[in-house]
PDB file of C-alpha atoms in Angstrom:
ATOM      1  CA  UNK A 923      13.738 -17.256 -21.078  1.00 78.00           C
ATOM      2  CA  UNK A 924      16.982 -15.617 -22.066  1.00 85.00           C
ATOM      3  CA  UNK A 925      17.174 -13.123 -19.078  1.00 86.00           C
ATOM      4  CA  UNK A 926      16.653 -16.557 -17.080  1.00 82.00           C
ATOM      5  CA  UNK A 927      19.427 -18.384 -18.612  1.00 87.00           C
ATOM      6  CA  UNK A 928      21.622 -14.929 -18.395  1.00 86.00           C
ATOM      7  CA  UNK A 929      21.364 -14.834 -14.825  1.00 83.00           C
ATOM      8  CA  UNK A 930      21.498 -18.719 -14.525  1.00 86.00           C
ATOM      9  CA  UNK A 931      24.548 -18.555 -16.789  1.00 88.00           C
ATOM     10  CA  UNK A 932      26.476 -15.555 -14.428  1.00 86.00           C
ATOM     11  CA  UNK A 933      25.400 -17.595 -11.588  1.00 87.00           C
ATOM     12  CA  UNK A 934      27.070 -20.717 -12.551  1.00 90.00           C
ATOM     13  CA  UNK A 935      23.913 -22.903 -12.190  1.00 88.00           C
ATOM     14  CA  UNK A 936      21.578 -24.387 -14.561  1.00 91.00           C
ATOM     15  CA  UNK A 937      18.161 -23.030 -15.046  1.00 89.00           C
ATOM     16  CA  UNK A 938      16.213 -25.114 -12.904  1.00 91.00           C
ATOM     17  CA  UNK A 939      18.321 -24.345  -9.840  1.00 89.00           C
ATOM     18  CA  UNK A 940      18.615 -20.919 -10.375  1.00 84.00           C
ATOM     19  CA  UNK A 941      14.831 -20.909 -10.061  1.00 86.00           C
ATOM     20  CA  UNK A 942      14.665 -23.225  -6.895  1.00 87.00           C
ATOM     21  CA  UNK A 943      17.213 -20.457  -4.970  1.00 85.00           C
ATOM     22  CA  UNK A 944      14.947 -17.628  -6.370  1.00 85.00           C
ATOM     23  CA  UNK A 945      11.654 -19.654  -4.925  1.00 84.00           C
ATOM     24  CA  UNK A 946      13.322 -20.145  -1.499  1.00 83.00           C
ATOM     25  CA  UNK A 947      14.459 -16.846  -0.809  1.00 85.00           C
ATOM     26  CA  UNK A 948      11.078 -15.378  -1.513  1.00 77.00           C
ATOM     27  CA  UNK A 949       9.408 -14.296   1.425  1.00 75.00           C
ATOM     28  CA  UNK A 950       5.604 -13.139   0.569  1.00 72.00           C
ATOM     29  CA  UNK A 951       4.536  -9.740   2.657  1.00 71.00           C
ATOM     30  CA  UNK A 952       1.190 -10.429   3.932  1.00 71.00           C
ATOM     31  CA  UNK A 953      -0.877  -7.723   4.232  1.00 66.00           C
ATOM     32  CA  UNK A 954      -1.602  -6.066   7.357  1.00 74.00           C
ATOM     33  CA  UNK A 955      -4.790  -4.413   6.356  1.00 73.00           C
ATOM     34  CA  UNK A 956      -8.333  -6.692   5.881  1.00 79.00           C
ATOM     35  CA  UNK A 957      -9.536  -6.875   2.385  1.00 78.00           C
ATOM     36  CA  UNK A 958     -12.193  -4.948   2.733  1.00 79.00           C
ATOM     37  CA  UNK A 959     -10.399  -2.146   4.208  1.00 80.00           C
ATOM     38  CA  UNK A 960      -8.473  -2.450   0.779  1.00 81.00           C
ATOM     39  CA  UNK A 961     -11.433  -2.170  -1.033  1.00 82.00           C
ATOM     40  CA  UNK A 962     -12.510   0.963   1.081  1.00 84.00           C
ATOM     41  CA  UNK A 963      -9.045   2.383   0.215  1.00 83.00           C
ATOM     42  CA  UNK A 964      -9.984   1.982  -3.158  1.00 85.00           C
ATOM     43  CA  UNK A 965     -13.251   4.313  -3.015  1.00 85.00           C
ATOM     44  CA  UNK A 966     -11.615   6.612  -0.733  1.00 83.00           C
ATOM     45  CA  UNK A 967      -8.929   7.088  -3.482  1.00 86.00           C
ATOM     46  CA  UNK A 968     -11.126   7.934  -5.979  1.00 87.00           C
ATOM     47  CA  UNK A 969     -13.138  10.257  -3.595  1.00 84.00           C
ATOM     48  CA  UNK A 970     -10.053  12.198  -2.744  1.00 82.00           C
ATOM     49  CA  UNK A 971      -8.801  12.573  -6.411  1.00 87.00           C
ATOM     50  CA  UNK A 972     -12.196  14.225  -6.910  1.00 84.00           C
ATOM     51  CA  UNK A 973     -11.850  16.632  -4.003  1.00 80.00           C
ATOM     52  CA  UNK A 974      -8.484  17.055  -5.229  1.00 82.00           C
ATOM     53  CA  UNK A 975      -9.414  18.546  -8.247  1.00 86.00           C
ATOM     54  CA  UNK A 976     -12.196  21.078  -6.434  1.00 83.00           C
ATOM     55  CA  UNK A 977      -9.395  21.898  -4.568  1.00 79.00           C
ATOM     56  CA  UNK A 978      -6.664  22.723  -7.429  1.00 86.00           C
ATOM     57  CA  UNK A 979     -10.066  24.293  -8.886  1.00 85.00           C
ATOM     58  CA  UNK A 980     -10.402  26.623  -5.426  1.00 81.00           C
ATOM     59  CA  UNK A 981      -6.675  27.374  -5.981  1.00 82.00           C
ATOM     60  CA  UNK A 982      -7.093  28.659  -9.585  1.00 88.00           C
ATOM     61  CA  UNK A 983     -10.143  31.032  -8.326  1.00 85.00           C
ATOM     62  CA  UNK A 984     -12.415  29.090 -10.745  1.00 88.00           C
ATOM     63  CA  UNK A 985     -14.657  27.284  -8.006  1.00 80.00           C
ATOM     64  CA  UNK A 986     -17.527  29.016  -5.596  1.00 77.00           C
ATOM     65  CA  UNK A 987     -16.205  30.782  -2.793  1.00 72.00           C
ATOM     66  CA  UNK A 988     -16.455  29.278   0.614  1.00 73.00           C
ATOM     67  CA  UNK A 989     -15.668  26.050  -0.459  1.00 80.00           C
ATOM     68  CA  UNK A 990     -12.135  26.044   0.377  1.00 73.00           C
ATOM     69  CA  UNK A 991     -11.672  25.574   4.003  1.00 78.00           C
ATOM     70  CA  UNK A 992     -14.658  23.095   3.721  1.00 81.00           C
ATOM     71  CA  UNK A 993     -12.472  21.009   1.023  1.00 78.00           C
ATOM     72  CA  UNK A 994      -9.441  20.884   2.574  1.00 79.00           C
ATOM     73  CA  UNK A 995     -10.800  20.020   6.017  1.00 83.00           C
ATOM     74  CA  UNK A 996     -12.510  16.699   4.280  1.00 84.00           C
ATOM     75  CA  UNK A 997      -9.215  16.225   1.893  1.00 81.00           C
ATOM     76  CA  UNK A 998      -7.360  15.746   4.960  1.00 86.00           C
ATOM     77  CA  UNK A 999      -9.721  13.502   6.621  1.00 85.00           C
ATOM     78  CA  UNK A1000      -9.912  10.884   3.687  1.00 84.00           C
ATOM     79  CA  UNK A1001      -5.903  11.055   3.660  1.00 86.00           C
ATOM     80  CA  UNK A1002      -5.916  10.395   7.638  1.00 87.00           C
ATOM     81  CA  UNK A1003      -8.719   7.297   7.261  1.00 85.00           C
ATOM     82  CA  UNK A1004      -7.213   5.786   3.890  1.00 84.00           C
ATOM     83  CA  UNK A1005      -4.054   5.875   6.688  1.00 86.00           C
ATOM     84  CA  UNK A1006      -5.868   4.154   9.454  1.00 85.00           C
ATOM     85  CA  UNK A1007      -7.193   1.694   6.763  1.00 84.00           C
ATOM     86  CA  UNK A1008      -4.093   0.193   5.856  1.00 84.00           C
ATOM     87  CA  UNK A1009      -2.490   0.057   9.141  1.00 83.00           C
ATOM     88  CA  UNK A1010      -0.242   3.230   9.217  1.00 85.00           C
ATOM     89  CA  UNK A1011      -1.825   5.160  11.969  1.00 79.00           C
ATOM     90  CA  UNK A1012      -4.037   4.330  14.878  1.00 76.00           C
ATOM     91  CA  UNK A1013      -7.381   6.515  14.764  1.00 71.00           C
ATOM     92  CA  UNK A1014      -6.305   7.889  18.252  1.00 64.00           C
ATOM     93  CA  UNK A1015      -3.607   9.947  15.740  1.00 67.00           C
ATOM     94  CA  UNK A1016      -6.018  11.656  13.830  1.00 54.00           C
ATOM     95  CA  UNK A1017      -6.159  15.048  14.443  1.00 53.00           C
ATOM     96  CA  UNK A1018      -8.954  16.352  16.447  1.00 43.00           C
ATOM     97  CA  UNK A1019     -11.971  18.419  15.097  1.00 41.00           C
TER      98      UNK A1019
END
């Protein structure tokens, strides 16, 4: 409450109107991406942290060889759909196979 009356205070206004103002000029974002592609976003996160780490793991020489190019290929294709997921890219811009 004392940040509140701080900024109500350098403002000039009272409390109450100070919080009306903020209200008005808040403008929500809505999302442009479904909830369940959020939710999808959410598991592919976690997948690609994983393959992450095989990957650092490949880069350190303390994985099986082979791997690498295999890794990578799939790293980038979980980037590319968490992209298309959320709105950011089209899946006519992912790169082809």
């Amino acid at each position: 409450m004392q940040i509140l009356d701080s900024h109500a205070q350098l403002a000039g206004v009272g409390r109450a109107t100070l919080l009306r103002r903020m209200v008005l000029r808040y403008r929500p974002r809505r999302s442009v991406a479904p909830a369940v592609n959020l939710a999808a976003v959410g598991e592919l996160n976690a997948i690609g942290n994983n393959l992450n780490q095989l990957v650092k793991l490949l880069h350190q020489g303390r994985a099986p060889l082979g791997l690498q190019a295999l890794l990578e290929e799939l790293l980038a294709n979980i980037r590319s759909l968490r992209r298309e997921l959320l709105g950011l890219q089209s899946p006519g811009d992912r790169k082809a196979d």
